[in-house]
Short mmCIF file of C-alpha atoms and ligand atoms in Angstrom, two decimals:
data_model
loop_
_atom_site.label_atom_id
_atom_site.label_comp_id
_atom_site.label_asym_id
_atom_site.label_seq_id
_atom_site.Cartn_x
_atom_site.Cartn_y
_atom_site.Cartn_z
CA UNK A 1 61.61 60.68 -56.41
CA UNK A 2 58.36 61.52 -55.24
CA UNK A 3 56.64 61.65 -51.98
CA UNK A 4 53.72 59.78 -50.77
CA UNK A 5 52.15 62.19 -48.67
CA UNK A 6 49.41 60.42 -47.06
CA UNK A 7 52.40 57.82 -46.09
CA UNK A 8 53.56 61.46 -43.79
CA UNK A 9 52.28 62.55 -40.18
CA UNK A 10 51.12 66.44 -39.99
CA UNK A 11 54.39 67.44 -39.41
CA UNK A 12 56.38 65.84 -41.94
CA UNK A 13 53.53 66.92 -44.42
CA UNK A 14 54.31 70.69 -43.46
CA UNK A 15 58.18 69.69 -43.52
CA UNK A 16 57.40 68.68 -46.88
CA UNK A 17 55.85 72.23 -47.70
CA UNK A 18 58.83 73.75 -46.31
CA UNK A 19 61.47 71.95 -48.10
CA UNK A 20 59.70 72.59 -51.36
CA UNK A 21 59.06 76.25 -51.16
CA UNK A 22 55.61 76.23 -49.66
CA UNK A 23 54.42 77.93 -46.55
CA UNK A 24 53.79 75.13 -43.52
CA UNK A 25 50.00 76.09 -44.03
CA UNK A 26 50.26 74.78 -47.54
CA UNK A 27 51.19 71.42 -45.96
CA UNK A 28 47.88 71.49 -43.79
CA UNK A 29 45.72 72.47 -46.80
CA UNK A 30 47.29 69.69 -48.59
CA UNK A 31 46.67 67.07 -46.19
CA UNK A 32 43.06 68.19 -45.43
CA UNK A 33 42.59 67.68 -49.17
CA UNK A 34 43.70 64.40 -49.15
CA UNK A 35 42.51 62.52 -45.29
CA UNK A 36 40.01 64.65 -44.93
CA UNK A 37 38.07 65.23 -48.26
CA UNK A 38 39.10 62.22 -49.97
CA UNK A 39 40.61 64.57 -52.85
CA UNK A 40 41.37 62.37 -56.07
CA UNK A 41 43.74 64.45 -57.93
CA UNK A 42 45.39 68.21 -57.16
CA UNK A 43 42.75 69.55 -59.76
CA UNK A 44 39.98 68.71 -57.30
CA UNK A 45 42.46 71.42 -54.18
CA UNK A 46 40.41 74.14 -55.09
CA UNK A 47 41.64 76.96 -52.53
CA UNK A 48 45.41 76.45 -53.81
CA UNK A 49 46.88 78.61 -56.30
CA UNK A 50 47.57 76.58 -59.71
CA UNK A 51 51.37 76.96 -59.20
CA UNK A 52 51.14 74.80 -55.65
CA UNK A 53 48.67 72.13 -57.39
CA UNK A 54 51.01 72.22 -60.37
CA UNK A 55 53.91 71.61 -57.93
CA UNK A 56 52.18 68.72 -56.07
CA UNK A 57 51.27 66.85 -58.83
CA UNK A 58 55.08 66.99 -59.85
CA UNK A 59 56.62 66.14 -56.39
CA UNK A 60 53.97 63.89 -54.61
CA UNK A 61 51.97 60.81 -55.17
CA UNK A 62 48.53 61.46 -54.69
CA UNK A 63 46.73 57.91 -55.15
CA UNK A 64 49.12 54.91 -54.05
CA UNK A 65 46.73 52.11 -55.71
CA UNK A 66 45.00 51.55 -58.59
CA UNK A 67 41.46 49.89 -58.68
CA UNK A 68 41.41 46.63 -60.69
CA UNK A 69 37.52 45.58 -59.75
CA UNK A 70 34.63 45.39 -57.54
CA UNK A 71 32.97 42.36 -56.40
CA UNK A 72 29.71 42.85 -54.40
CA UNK A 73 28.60 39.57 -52.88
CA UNK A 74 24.53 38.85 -52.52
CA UNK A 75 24.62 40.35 -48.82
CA UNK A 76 25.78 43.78 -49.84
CA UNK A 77 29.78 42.71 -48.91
CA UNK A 78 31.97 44.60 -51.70
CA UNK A 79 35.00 43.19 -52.60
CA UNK A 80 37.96 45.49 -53.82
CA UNK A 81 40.93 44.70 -56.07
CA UNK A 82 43.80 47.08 -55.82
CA UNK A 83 47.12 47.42 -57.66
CA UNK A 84 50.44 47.81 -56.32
CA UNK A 85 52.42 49.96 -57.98
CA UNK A 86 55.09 46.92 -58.74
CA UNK A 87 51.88 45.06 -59.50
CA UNK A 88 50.88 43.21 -56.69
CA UNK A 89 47.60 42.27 -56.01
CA UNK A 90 45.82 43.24 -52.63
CA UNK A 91 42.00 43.02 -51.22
CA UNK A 92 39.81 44.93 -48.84
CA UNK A 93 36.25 44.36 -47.78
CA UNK A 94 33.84 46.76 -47.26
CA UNK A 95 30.96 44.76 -44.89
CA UNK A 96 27.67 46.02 -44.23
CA UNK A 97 26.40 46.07 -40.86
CA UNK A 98 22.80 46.99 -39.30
CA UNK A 99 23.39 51.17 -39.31
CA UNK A 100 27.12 51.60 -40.57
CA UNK A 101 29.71 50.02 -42.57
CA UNK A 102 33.19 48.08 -41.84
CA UNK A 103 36.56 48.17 -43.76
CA UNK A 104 38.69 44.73 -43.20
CA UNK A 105 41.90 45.92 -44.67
CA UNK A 106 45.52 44.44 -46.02
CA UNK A 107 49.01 45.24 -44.02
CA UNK A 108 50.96 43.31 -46.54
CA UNK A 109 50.91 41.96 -49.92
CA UNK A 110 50.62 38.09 -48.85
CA UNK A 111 51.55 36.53 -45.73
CA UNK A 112 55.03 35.20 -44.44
CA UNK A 113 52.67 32.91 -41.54
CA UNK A 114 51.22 29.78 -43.36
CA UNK A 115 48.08 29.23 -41.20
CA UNK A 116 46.69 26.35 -42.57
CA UNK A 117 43.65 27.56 -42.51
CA UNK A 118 44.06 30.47 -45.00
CA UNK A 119 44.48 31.27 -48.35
CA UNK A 120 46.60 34.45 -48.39
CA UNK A 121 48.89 32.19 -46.26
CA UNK A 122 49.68 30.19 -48.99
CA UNK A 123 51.03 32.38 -51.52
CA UNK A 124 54.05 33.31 -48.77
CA UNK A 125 54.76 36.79 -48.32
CA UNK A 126 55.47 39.54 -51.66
CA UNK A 127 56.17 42.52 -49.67
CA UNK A 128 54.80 44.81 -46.53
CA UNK A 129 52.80 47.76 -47.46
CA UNK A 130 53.51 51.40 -47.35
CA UNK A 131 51.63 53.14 -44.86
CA UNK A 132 50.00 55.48 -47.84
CA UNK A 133 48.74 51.65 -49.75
CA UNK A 134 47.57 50.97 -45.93
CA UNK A 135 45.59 54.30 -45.93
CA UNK A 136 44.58 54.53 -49.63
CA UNK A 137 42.68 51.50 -49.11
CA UNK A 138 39.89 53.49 -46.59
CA UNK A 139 40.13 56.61 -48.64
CA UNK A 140 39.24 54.47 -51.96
CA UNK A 141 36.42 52.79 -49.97
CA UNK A 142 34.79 56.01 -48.67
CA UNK A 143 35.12 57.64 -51.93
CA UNK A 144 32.95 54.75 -53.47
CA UNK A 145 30.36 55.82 -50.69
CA UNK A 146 27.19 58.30 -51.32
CA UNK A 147 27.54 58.60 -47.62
CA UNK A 148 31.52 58.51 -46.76
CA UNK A 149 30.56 58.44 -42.81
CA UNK A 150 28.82 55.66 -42.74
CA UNK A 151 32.32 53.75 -42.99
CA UNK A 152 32.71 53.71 -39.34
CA UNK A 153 34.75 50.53 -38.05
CA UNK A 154 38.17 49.83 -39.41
CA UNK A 155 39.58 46.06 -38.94
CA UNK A 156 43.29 44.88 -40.11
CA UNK A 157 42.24 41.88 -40.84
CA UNK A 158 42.67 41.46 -44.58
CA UNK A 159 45.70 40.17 -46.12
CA UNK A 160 48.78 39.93 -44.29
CA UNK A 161 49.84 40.24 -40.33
CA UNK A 162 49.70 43.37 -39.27
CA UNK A 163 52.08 43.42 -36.71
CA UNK A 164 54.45 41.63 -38.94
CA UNK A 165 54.79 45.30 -40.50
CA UNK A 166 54.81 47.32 -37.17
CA UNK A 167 55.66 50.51 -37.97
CA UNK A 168 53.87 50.70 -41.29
CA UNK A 169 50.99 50.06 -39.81
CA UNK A 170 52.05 52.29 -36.79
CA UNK A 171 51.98 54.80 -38.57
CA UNK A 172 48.60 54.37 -40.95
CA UNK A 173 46.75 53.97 -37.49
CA UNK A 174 48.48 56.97 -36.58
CA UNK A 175 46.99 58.65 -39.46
CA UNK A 176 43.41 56.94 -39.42
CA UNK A 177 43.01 58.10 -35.43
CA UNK A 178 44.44 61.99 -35.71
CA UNK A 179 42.29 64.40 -35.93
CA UNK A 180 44.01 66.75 -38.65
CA UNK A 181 44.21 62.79 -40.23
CA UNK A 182 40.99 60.53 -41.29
CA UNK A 183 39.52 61.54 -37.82
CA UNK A 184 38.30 58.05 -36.90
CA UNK A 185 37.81 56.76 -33.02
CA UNK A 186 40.34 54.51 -31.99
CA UNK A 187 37.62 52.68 -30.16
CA UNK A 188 36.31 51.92 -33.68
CA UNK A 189 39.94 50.25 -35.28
CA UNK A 190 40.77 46.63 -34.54
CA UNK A 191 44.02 45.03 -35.38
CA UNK A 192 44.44 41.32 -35.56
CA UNK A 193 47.59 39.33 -34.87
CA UNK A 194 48.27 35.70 -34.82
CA UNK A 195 49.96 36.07 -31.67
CA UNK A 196 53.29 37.54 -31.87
CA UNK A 197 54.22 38.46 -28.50
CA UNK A 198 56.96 41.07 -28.61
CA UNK A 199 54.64 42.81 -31.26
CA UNK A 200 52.04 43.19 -29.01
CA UNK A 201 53.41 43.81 -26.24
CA UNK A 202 55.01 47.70 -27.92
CA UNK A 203 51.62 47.81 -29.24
CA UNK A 204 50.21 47.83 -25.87
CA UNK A 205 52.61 50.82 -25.28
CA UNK A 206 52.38 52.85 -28.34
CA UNK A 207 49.05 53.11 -29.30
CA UNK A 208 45.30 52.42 -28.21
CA UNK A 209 43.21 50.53 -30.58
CA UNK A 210 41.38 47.32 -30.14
CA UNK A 211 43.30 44.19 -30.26
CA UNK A 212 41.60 40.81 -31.69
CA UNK A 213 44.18 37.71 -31.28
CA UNK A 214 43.86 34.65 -33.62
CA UNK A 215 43.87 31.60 -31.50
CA UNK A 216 41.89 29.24 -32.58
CA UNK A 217 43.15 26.39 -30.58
CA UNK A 218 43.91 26.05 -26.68
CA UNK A 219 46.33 23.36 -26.66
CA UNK A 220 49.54 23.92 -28.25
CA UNK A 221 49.70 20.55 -30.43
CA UNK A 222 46.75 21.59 -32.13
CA UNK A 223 47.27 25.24 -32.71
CA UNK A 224 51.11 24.60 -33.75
CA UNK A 225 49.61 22.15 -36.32
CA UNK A 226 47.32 25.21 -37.41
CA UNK A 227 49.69 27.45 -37.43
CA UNK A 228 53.00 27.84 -37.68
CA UNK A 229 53.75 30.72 -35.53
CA UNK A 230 52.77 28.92 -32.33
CA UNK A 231 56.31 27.71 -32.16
CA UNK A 232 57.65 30.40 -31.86
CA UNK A 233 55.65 31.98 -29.46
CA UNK A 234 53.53 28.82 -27.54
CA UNK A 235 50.49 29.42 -25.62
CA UNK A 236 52.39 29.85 -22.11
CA UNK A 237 53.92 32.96 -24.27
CA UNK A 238 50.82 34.23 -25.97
CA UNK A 239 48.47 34.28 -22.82
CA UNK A 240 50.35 36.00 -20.42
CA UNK A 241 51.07 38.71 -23.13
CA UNK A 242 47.25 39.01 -23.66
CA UNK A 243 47.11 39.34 -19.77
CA UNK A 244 49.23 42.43 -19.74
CA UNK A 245 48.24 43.68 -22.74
CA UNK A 246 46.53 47.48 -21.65
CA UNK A 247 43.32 47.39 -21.39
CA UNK A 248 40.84 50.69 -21.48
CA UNK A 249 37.72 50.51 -18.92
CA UNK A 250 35.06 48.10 -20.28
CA UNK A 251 37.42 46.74 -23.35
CA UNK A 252 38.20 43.21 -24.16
CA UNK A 253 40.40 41.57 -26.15
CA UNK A 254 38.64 39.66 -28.84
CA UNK A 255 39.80 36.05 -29.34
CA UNK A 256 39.22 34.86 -32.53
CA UNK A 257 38.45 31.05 -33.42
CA UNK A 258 37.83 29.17 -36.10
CA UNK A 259 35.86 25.83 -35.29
CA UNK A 260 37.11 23.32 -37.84
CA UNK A 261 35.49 19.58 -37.91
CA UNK A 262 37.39 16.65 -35.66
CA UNK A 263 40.08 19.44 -35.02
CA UNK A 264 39.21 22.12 -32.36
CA UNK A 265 35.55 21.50 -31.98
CA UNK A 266 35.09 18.81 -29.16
CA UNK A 267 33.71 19.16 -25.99
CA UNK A 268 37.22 18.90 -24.38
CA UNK A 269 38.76 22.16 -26.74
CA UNK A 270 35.66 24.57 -25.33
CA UNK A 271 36.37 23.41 -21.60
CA UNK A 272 40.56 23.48 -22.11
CA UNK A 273 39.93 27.51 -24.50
CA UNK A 274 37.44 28.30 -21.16
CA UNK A 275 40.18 27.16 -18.67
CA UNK A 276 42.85 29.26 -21.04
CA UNK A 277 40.98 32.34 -21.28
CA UNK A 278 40.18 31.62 -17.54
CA UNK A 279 40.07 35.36 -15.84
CA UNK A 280 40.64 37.54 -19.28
CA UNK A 281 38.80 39.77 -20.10
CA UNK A 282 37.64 38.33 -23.48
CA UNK A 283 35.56 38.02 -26.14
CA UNK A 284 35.10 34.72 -28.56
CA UNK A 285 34.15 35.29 -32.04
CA UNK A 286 33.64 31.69 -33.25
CA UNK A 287 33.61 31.23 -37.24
CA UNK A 288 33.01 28.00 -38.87
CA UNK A 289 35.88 27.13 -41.00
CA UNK A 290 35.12 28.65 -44.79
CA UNK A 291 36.77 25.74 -46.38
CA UNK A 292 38.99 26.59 -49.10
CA UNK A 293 38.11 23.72 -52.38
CA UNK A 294 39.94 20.79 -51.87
CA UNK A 295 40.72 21.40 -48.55
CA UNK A 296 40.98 18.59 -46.34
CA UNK A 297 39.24 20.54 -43.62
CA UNK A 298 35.69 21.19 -43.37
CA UNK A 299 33.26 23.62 -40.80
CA UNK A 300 31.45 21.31 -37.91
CA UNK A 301 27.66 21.18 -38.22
CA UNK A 302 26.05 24.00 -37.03
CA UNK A 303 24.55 22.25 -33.94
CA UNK A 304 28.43 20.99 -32.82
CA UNK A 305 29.09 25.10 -33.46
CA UNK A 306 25.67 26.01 -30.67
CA UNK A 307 27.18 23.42 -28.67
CA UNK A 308 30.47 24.82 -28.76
CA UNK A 309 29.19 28.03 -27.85
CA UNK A 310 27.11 26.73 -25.41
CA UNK A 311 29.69 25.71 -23.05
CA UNK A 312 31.68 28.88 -23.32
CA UNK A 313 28.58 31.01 -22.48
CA UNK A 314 28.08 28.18 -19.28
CA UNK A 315 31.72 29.07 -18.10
CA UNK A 316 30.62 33.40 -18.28
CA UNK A 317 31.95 33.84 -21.19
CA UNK A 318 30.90 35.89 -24.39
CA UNK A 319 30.72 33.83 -26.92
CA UNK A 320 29.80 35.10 -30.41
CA UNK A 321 28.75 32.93 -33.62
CA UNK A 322 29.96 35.25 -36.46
CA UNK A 323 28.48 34.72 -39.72
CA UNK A 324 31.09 35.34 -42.42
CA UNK A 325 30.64 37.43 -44.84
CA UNK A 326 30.78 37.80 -48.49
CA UNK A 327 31.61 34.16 -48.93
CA UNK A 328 29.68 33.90 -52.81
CA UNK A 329 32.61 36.01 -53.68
CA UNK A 330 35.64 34.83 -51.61
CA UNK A 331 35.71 37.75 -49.40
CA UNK A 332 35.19 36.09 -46.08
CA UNK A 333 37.73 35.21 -43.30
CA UNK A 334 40.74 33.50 -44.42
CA UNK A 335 39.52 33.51 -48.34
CA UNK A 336 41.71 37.09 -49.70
CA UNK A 337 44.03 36.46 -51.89
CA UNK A 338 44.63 39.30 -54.19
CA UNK A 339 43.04 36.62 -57.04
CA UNK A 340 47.03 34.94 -56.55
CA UNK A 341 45.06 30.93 -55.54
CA UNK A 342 47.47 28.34 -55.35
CA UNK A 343 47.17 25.55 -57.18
CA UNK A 344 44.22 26.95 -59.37
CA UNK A 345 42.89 29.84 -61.11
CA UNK A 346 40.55 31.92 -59.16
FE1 LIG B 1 48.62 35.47 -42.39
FE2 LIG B 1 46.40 36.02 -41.01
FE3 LIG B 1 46.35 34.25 -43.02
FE4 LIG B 1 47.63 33.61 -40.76
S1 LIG B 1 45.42 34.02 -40.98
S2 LIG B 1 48.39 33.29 -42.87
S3 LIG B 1 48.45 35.62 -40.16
S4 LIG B 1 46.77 36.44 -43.18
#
């Protein structure tokens, strides 16, 4: 069977060397090749002998995914379909920003949560990804840049819940942050959960990155009916974890919420999320609802959204309208779906 190296830390890549004949160094070149200069095929690892490429190419898997299409939306958002190799479907986006570019990638190949709000929720879960198809997905997107380092900020926020897939994902951040690895800051890599709490709280101990928590309601009636998970792990769960949850000097936690019409949007839910979030160091990204067709829930005007807002910035807190993204072609919060829409063809 063959390896997936960039699924492999530095020192199982040089184990890897090892067992197959190679000098450790060979397993450094090899990686450098692949995190570091985005190397396509073994052809393209110029300063090793043909014999090592030859044996690479037999032994390893070089490129985890295959690209099925590009979508770029009218505001420069790029859409890309990859390939499983058992044929499932995944997305990420690649959104453009004032001076640099961010990657929203995929942790798994549909979603086991059911928000309501979301269509990858609704095709259930197909399977976790390997933490090479978790990489592959920034190497693929920086290859398809003229200028790879203006891909800066990494979010896992695409398909799937990242923490539903711990140590795959564990071990792609690992990967993304090290400096023999993809070299990025871990000041610059968000992950986003929907809250669940034992998750975060070995997150909090194993590795620094920033955390963004899915809440989008701040009574537990409403966010249970929103999503599932909040059963399991209720609001008097999910806050204190956030509490505790390690913060570096000057970081917040980002809560995300979605304002949907008649739902979460009154007067009542921004007083009851300020009381919630009362003391936290925290961030609000709201995001009007990008209705899926059909859907029986809509986005609030945008004045109900600046009032919203407006209460939350009255009770000291940051409150940010995001505009989402790529939404001409499906691409923004909550729309990814690996072109799997159910009930209809996309
Ligand atoms: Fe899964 Fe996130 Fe969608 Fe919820 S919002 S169903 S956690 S992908």
């Amino acid at each position: 069977m063959k390896t997936d190296l960039k699924g492999l830390n530095a020192r199982e890549t040089e184990e890897w060397a090892v067992d197959n004949g190679l000098e450790p160094y060979r397993g450094k070149q090899i990686r450098h090749w692949l995190m570091n200069r985005l190397a396509a095929s073994c052809d393209e690892m110029r300063n090793l002998p043909k014999a090592v490429r030859a044996l690479v190419e037999e032994a390893a898997i070089i490129s985890p995914l295959e690209e099925v299409k590009t979508v770029a939306s009218e505001d420069g958002t790029r859409k890309h379909l990859l390939r499983l190799h058992d044929g499932h479907l995944i997305e990420s986006v690649l959104i453009p920003e004032r001076d640099h570019l961010t990657l929203c990638i995929s942790s798994q190949a549909g979603c086991a949560m059911g928000c309501r709000f979301c269509e990858t929720g609704k095709q259930g879960l197909n399977r976790n990804l390997s933490p090479s198809e978790i990489i592959e997905q920034v190497i693929l997107a920086k290859r398809s840049l003229e200028d790879p380092e203006r891909l800066r900020n990494i979010v896992l926020m695409g398909m799937g819940e990242p923490l539903a897939n711990y140590d795959a994902v564990m071990k792609a951040v690992g990967n993304l942050i090290a400096e023999d690895g993809m070299n990025f800051s871990h000041r610059k890599i968000t992950l986003s959960t929907c809250g669940l709490v034992p998750e975060m709280e070995r997150l909090g101990r194993d590795i620094t990155v920033n955390l963004a928590v899915s809440l989008n309601a701040a009574d537990n009636a409403t966010r249970t009916s929103l999503m599932p998970v909040n059963r399991k792990y209720p609001l008097e769960m999910l806050i204190p974890a956030c509490r505790k949850f390690p913060l570096p000097n000057r970081r917040m936690i980002t809560f995300e919420y979605i304002l949907i019409n008649g739902i979460n949007d009154r007067d009542q839910d921004a007083l009851r999320l300020s009381r919630l979030l009362s003391g936290l160091r925290a961030k609000i990204n709201l995001i009007a609802l990008n209705a899926s067709p059909g859907s029986e829930m809509s986005a609030p005007s945008m004045d109900r959204i600046l009032h919203f807002q407006e209460i939350l910035i009255k009770h000291h807190f940051t409150a940010i309208i995001r505009k989402s993204k790529g939404r001409d072609i499906r691409a923004a919060c909550g729309q990814l779906t690996g072109g799997v829409v159910v009930g209809r063809e996309e």
